[in-house]
Tab-separated table of C-alpha atoms in Angstrom:
chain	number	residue	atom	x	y	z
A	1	UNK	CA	76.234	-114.398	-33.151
A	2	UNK	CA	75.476	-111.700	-30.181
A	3	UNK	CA	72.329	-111.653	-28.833
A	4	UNK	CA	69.822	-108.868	-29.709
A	5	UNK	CA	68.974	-105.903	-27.510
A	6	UNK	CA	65.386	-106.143	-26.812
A	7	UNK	CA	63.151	-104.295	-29.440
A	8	UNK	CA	61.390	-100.873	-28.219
A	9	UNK	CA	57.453	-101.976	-26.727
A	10	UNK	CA	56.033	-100.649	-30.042
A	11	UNK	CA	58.097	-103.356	-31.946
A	12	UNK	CA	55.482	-106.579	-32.595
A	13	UNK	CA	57.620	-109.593	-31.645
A	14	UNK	CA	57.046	-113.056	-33.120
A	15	UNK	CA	59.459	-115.882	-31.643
A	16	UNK	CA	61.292	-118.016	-33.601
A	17	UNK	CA	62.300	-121.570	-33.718
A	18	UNK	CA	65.842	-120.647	-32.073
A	19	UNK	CA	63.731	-118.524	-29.394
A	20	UNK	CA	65.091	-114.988	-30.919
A	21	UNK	CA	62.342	-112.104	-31.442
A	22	UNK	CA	62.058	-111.320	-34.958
A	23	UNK	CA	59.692	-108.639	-36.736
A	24	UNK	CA	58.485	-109.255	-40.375
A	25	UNK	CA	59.936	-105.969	-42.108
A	26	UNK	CA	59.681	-105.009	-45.653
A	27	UNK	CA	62.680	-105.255	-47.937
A	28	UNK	CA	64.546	-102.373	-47.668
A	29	UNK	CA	67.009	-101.008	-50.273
A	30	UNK	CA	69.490	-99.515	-48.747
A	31	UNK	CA	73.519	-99.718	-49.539
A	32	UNK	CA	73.842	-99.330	-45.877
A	33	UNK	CA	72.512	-102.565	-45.122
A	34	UNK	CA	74.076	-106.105	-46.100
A	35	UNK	CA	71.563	-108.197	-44.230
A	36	UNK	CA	67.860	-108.912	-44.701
A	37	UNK	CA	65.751	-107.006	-43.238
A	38	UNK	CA	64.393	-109.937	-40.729
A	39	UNK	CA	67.835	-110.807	-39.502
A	40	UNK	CA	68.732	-107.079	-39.045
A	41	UNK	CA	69.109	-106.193	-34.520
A	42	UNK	CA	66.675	-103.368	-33.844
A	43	UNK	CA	69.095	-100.865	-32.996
A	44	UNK	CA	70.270	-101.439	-36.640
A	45	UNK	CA	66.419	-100.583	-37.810
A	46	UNK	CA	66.979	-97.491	-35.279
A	47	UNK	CA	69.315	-96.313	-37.010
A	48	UNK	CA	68.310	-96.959	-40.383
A	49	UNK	CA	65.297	-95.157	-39.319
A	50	UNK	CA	66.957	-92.339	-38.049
A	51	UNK	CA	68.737	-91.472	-41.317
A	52	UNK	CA	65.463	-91.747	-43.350
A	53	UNK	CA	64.055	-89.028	-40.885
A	54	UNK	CA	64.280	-85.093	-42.371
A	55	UNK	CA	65.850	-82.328	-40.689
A	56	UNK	CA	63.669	-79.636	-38.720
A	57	UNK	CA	65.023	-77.122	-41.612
A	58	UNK	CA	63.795	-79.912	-44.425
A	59	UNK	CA	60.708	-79.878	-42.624
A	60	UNK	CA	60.108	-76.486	-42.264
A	61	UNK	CA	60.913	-75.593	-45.938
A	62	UNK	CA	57.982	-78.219	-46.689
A	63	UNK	CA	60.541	-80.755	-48.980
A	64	UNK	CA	59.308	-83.750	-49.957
A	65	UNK	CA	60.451	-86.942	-48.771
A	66	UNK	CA	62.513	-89.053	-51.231
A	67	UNK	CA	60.637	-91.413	-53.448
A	68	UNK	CA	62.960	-94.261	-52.835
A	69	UNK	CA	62.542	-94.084	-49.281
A	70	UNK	CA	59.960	-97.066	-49.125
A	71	UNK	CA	59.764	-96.773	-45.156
A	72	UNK	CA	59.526	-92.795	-45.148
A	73	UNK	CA	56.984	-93.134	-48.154
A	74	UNK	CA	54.364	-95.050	-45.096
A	75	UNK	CA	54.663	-92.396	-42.539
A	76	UNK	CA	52.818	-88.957	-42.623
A	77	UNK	CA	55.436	-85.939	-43.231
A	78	UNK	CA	55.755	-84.831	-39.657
A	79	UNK	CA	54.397	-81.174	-39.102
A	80	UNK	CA	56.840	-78.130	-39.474
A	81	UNK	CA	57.469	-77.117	-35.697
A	82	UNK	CA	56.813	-73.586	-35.065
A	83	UNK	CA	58.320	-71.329	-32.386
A	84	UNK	CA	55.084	-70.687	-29.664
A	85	UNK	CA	53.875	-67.336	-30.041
A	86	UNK	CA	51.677	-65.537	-27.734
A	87	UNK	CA	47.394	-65.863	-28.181
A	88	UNK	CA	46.189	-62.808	-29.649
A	89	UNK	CA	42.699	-62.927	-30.732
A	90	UNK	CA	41.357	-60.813	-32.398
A	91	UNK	CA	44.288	-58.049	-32.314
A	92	UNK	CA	46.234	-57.141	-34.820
A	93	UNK	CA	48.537	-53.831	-36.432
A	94	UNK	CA	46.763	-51.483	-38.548
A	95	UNK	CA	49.600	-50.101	-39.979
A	96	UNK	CA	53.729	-50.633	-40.278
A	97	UNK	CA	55.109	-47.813	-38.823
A	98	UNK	CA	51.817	-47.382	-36.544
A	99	UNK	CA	51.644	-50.441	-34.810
A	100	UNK	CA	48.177	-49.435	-32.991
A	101	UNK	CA	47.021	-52.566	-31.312
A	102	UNK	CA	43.002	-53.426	-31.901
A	103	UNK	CA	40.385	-55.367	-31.345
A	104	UNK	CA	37.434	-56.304	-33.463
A	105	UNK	CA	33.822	-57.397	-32.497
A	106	UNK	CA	31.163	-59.065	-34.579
A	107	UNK	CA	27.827	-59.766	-34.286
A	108	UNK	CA	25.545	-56.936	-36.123
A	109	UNK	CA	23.787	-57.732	-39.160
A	110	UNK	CA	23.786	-54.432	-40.356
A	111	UNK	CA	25.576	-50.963	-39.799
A	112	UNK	CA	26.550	-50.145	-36.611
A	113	UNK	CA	25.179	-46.391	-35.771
A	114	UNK	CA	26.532	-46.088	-32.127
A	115	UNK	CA	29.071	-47.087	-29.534
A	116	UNK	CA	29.507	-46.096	-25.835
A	117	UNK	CA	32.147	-47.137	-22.811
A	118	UNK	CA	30.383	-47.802	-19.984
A	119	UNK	CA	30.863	-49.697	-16.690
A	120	UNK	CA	34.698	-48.244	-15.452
A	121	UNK	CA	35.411	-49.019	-19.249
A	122	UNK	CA	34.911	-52.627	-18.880
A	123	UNK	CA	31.908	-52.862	-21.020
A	124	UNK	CA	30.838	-51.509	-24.055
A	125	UNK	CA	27.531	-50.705	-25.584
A	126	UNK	CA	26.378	-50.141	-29.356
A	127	UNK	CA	23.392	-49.562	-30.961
A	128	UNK	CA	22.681	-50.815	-34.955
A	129	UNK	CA	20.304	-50.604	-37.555
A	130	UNK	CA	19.391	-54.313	-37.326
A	131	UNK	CA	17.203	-53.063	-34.901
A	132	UNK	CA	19.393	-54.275	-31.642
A	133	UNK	CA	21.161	-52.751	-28.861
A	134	UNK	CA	24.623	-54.854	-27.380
A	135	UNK	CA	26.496	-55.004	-24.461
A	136	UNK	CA	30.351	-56.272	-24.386
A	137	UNK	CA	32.909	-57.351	-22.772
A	138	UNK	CA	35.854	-55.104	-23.553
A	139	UNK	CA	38.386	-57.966	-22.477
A	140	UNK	CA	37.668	-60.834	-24.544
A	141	UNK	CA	35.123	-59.381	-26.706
A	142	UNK	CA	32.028	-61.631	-26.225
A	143	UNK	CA	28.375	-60.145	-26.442
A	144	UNK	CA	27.456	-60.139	-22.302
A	145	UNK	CA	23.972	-58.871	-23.585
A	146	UNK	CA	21.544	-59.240	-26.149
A	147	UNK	CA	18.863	-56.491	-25.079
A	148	UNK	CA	15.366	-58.193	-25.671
A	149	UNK	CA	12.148	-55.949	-26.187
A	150	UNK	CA	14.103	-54.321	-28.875
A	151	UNK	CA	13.083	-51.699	-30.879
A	152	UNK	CA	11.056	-52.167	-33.974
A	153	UNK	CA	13.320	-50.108	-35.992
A	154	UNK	CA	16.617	-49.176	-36.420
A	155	UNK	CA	18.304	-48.240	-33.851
A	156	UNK	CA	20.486	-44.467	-34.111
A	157	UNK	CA	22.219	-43.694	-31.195
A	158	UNK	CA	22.417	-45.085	-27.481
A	159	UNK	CA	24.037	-42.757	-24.490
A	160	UNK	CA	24.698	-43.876	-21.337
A	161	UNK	CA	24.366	-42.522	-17.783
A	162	UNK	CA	27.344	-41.119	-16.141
A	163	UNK	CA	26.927	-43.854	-13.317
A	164	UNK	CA	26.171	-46.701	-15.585
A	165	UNK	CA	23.021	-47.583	-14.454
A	166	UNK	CA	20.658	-46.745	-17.126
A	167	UNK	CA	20.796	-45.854	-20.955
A	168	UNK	CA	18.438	-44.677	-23.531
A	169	UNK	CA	17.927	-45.187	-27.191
A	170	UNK	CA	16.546	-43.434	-29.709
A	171	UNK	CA	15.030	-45.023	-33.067
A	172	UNK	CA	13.577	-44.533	-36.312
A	173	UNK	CA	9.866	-45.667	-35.045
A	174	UNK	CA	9.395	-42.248	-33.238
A	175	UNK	CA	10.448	-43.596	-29.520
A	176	UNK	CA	12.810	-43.618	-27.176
A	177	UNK	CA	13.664	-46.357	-24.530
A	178	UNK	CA	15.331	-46.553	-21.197
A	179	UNK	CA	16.499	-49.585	-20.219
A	180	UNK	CA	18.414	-51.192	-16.794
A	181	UNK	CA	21.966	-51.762	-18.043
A	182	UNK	CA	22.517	-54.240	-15.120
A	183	UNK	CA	19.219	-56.447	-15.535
A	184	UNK	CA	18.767	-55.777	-18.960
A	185	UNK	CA	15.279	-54.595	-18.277
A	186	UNK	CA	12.888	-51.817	-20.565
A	187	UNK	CA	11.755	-49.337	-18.109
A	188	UNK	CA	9.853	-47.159	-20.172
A	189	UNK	CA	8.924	-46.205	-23.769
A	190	UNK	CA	8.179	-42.556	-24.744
A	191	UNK	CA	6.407	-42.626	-28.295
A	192	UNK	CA	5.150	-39.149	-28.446
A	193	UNK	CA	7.711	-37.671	-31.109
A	194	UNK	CA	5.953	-36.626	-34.060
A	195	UNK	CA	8.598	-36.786	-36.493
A	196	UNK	CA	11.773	-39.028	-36.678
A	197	UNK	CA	14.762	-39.116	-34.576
A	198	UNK	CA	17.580	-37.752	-35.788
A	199	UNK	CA	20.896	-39.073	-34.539
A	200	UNK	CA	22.531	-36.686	-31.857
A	201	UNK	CA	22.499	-33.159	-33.398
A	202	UNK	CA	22.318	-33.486	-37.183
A	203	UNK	CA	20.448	-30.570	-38.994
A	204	UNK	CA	20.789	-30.301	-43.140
A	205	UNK	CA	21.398	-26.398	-43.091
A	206	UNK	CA	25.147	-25.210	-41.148
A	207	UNK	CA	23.290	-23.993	-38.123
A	208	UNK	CA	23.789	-25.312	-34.733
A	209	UNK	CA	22.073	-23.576	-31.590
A	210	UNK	CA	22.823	-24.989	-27.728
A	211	UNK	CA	20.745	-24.628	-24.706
A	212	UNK	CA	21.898	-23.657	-21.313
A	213	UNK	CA	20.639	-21.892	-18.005
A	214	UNK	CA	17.969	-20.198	-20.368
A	215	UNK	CA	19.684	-18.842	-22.890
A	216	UNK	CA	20.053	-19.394	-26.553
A	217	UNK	CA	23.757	-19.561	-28.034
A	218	UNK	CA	23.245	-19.713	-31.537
A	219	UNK	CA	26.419	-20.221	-33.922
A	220	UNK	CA	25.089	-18.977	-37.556
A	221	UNK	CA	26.884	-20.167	-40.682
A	222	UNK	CA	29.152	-22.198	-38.691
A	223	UNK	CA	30.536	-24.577	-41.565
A	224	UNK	CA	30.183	-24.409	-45.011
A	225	UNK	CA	27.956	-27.584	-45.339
A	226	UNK	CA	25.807	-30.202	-42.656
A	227	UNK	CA	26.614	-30.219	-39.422
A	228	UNK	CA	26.914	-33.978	-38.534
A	229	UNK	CA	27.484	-33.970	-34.882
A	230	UNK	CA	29.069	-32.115	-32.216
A	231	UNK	CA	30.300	-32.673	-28.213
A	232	UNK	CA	31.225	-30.898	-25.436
A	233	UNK	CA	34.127	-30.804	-22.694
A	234	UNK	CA	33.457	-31.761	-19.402
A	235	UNK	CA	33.175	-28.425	-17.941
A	236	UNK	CA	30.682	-27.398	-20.783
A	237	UNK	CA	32.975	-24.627	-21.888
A	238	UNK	CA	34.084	-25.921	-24.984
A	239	UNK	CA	32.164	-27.160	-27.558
A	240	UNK	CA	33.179	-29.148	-30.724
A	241	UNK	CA	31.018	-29.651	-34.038
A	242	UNK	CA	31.959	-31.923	-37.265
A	243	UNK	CA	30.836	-31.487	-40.817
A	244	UNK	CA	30.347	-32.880	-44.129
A	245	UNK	CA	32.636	-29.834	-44.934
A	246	UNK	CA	35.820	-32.345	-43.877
A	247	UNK	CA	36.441	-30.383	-40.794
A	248	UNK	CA	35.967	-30.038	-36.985
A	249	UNK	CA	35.913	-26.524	-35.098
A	250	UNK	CA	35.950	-25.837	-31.538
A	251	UNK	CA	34.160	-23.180	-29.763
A	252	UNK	CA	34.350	-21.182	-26.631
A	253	UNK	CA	30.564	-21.177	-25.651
A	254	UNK	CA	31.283	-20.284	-21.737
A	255	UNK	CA	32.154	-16.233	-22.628
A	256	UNK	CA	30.144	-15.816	-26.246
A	257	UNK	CA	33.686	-15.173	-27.530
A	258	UNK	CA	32.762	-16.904	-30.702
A	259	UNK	CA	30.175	-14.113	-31.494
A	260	UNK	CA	32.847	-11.966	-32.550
A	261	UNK	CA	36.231	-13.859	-33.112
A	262	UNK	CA	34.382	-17.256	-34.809
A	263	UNK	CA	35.812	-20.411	-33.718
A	264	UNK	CA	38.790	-20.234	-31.201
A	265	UNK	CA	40.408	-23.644	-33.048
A	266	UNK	CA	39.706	-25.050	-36.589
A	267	UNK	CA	40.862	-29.110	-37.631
A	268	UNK	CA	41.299	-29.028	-40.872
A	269	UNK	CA	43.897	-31.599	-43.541
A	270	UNK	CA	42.663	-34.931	-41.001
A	271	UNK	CA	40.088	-36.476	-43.299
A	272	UNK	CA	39.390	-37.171	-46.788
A	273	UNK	CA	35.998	-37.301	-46.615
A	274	UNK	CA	32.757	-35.633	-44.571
A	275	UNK	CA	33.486	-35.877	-40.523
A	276	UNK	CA	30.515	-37.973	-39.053
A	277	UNK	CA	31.140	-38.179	-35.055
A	278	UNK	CA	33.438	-36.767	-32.812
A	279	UNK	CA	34.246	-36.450	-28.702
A	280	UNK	CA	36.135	-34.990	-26.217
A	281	UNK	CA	38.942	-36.850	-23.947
A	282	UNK	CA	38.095	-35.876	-20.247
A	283	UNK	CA	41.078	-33.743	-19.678
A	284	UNK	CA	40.479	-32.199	-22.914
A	285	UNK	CA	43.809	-33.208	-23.917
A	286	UNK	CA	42.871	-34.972	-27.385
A	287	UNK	CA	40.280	-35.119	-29.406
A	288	UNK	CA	39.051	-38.130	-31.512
A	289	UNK	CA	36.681	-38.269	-35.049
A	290	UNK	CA	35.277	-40.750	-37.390
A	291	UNK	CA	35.246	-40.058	-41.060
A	292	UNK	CA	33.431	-41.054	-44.056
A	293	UNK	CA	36.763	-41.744	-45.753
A	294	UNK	CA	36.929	-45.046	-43.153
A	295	UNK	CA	39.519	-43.753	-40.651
A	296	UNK	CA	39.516	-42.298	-36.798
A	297	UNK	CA	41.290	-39.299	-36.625
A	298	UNK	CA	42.969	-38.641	-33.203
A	299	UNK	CA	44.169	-34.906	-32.826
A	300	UNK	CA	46.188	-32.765	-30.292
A	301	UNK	CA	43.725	-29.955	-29.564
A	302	UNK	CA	46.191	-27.635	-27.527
A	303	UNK	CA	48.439	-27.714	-30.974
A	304	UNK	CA	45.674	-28.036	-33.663
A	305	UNK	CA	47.008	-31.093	-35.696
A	306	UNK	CA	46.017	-34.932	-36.191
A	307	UNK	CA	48.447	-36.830	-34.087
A	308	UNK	CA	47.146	-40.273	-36.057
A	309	UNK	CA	44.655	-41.977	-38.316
A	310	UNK	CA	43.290	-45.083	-37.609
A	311	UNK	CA	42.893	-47.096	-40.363
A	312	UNK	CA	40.844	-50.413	-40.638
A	313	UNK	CA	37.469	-49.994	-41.699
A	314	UNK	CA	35.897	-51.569	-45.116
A	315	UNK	CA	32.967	-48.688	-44.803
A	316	UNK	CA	31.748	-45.212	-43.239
A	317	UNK	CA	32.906	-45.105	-39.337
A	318	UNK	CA	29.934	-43.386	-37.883
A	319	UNK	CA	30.651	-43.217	-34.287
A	320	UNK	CA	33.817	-42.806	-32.015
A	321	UNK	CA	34.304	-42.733	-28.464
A	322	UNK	CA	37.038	-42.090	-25.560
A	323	UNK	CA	37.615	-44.223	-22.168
A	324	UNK	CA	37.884	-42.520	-19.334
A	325	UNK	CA	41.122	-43.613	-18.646
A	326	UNK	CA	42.637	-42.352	-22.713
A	327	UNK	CA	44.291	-45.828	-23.016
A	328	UNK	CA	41.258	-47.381	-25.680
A	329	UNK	CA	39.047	-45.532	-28.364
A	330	UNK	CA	36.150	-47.379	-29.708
A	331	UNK	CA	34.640	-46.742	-33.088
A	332	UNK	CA	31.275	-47.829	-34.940
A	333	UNK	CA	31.227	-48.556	-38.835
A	334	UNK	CA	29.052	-49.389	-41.772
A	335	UNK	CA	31.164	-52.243	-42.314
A	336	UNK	CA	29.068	-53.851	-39.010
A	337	UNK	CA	31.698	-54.245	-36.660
A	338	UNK	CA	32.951	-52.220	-33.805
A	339	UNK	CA	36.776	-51.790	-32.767
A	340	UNK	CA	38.186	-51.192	-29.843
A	341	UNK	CA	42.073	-49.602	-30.353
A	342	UNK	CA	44.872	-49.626	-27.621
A	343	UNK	CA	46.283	-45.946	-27.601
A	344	UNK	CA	48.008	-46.241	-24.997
A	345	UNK	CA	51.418	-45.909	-25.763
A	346	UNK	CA	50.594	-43.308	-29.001
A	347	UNK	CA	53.410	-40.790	-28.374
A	348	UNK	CA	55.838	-43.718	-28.470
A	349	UNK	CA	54.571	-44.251	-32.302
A	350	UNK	CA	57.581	-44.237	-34.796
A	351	UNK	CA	55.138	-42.222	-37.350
A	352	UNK	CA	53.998	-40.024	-34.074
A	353	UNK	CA	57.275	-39.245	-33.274
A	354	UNK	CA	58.258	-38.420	-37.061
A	355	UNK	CA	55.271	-36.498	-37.358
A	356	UNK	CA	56.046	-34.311	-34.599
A	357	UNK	CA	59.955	-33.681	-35.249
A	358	UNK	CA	58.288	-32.936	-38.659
A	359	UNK	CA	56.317	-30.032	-37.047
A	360	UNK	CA	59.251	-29.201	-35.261
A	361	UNK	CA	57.059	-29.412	-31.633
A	362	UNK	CA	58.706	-30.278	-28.217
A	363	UNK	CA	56.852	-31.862	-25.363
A	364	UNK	CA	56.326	-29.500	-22.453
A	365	UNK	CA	54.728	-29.833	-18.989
A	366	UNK	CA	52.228	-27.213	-18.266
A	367	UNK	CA	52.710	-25.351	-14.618
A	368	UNK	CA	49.362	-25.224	-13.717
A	369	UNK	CA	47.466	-28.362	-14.759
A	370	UNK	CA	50.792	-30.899	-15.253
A	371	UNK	CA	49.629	-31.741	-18.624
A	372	UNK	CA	52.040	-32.288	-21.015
A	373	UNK	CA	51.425	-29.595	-23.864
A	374	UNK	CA	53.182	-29.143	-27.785
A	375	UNK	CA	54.688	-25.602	-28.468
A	376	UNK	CA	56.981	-25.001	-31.699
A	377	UNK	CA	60.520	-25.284	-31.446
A	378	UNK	CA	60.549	-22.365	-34.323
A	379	UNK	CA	58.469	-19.939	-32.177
A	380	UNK	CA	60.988	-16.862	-30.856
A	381	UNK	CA	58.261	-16.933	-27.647
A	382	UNK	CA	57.706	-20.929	-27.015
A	383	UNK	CA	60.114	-20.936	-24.273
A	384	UNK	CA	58.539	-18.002	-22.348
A	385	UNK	CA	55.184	-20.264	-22.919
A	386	UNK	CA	55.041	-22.330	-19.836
A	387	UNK	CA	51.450	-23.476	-19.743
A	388	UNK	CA	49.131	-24.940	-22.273
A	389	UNK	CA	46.204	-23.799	-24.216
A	390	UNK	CA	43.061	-24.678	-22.062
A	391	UNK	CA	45.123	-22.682	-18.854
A	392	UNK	CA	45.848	-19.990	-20.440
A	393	UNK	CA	42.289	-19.543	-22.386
A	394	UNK	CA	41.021	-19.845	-18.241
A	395	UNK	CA	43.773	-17.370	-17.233
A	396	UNK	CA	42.295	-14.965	-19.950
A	397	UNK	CA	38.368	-15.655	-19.035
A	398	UNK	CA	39.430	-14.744	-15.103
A	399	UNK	CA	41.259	-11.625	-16.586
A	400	UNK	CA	37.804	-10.237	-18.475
A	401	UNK	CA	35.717	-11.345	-15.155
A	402	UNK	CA	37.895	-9.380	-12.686
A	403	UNK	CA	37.749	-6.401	-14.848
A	404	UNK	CA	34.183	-6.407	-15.847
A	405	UNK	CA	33.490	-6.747	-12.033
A	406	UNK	CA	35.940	-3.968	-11.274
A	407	UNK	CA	34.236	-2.021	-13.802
A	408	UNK	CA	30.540	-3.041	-12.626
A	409	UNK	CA	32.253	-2.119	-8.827
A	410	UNK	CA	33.119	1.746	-10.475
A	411	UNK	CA	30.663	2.401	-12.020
A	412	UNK	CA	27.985	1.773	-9.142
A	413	UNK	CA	29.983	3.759	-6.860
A	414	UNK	CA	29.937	6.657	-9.439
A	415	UNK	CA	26.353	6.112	-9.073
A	416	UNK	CA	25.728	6.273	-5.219
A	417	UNK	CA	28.301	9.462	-5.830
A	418	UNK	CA	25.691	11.075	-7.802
A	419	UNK	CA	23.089	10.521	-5.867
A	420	UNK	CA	24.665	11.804	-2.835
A	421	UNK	CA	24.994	15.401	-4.580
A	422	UNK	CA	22.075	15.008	-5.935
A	423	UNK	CA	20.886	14.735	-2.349
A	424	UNK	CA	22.767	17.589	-1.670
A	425	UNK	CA	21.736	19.711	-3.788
A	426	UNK	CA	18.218	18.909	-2.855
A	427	UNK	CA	19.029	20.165	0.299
């Protein structure tokens, strides 16, 4: 008889009274094999072995191994192999056609009233009604800070400095706190309200007034119901309000043109329920709201329309918010989370691009500002319209200033004209 190959190291080998390794093996019925199992070469067993052994497709479809199979029936079923797929925690796509990247942070107890980007967007900052105030890390997530000396109450709405450096909150216990954003630090506590804090500007009657260099704008009747919130544009000429009434209007509050032609740009057909928050890209290029139907709206403000709705919310979003960059928008819920969306890449959207052949806008670049504006491919006059909204609206504010100042110009020479020959006729 040949000699045996030597047995792999995992192979127990007891020697034998003719000096040849054997290995006690159980009988195996096979029709395969003629010999006993103890008198069998190990590269026979090998082999044996290696028939007994499923397929990657048997394993993956999660078969069972056959009954008869008295060696397969003492080994675990080895795992199904699956192809490596990149780490995404936490992310996810809210919707088929959508596919809006997001992320999704936990660690309020209760609702979540506020949110704010701070820090060159790298850090975010919300504000809840289990009475604490969070800062965190818009990478990975992660709480970076717990604020201690926390309020006694709950907390309704945080806002941030424009260099980072400081925030204040305000609170349902009648004060409001500053704190150190870097060291985490209380600096001071001002408890001298005398009557509860609402959050932002939120009256019960549809009235909304604004204060600036002294005077007092004051938009009567300006929605049909509560007035839930409002922003402003980073040049302060614009100014947006929400409702309970399910839209958003916009408002030229830099000329007083909304005295006599109302709101210069109504949102309407973008929620299903009362708007609760809303705010203002920093180009003014888009404009993003929270809804009591669960969603984030975001719309195209040059054209009028909702672009998108973010949906993932179990509850009430109550606050939304822009980076400075436009790539992320962060929104607050009832459902005590915050999320953090990737928009960056929204006008390559399948459903953003229907929606807009829908419409029947094309993309233009404006002439003045480079923006890229929407104009109506049905409009006899879109292709004499080379520049968008905001431009022109400036274009038409310059107009009324040169002329009132050419009138103003007139009209005091008239005057030094009739004093003259009033002079005269003194004389």
């Amino acid at each position: 008889m040949a000699s045996q190959p030597a047995c792999a190291p995992s192979c127990p080998e007891t020697p034998d009274e003719g000096g040849k390794a054997k290995v006690p093996l159980p009988p195996v019925s096979s029709g395969d094999l003629e010999r006993p199992p103890h008198e069998l070469p190990c590269a026979a067993r090998v082999k044996a072995y290696g028939r007994l052994k499923l397929s990657m497709l048997e394993a993956r479809q999660g078969r069972p191994l056959a009954p008869v199979d008295s060696l397969g029936l003492t080994r675990a079923s080895p795992p199904p192999e699956e192809e490596p797929t990149p780490e995404r925690k936490f992310w996810g796509d809210q919707e088929t056609l959508s596919k809006i990247p997001f992320k999704i942070m936990k660690g309020h107890q209760h609702i979540v009233t506020s949110c704010n980007f701070c820090v060159d967007d790298t850090k975010l900052l919300s504000g809840s009604y289990d009475c604490t105030v969070k800062l965190w890390d818009a990478v990975d997530g992660s709480v970076v800070r717990d604020f201690e000396h926390r309020p006694k109450a709950p907390v309704l709405d945080c806002s941030v400095t424009a260099d980072s450096r400081r925030f204040v909150t305000a609170s349902h216990d009648k004060a409001v706190r500053a704190w150190d954003l870097e060291t985490g630090k209380l600096l001071t506590i001002v408890n001298s309200v005398s009557k509860n804090i609402s959050r932002r500007v939120s009256v019960q009657v549809p009235t909304f007034s604004s204060f600036g260099l002294g005077a007092d704008l004051r938009i009567r009747w300006a929605h049909s119901s509560a007035i839930s919130n409002c922003c402003f544009t980073v040049s302060g000429h614009f100014l947006c309000t929400s409702s309970w009434d399910k839209t958003l209007k916009i408002w030229n509050v830099h000329t007083g043109e909304f005295r006599n032609s109302g709101a210069c740009v109504t949102l309407m057909q973008g929620h299903e329920g009362s708007v609760s928050s809303c705010h203002f890209s920093r180009d003014t290029s888009f404009l993003v709201s929270g809804g009591f139907d669960r969603t984030v709206a975001i719309w195209d403000v040059g054209e009028g329309y909702r672009k998108l709705s973010l949906k993932g919310h179990s509850d009430w979003v109550t606050d939304v918010a822009i980076s400075n960059n436009k790539k992320w928008v962060l929104s607050a819920s009832k459902d005590r989370t915050v999320r953090l969306w990737n928009i960056e890449e929204i006008d390559q959207i399948p459903m953003v691009i229907k929606y807009k052949k829908a419409l029947g806008l094309k993309v233009k670049q404006c002439e003045v500002c480079e923006k890229p504006f929407s104009t109506y491919e049905s409009d006899i006059f879109s292709e004499t319209v080379t520049k968008c909204v905001f431009c022109r609206m400036s274009e038409d504010l310059s107009a009324e200033a040169l002329s009132a100042e050419a009138l103003s110009s007139s009209s005091g020479g008239e005057d030094i004209r009739s004093r003259e020959c009033s002079l005269g006729t003194d004389d």
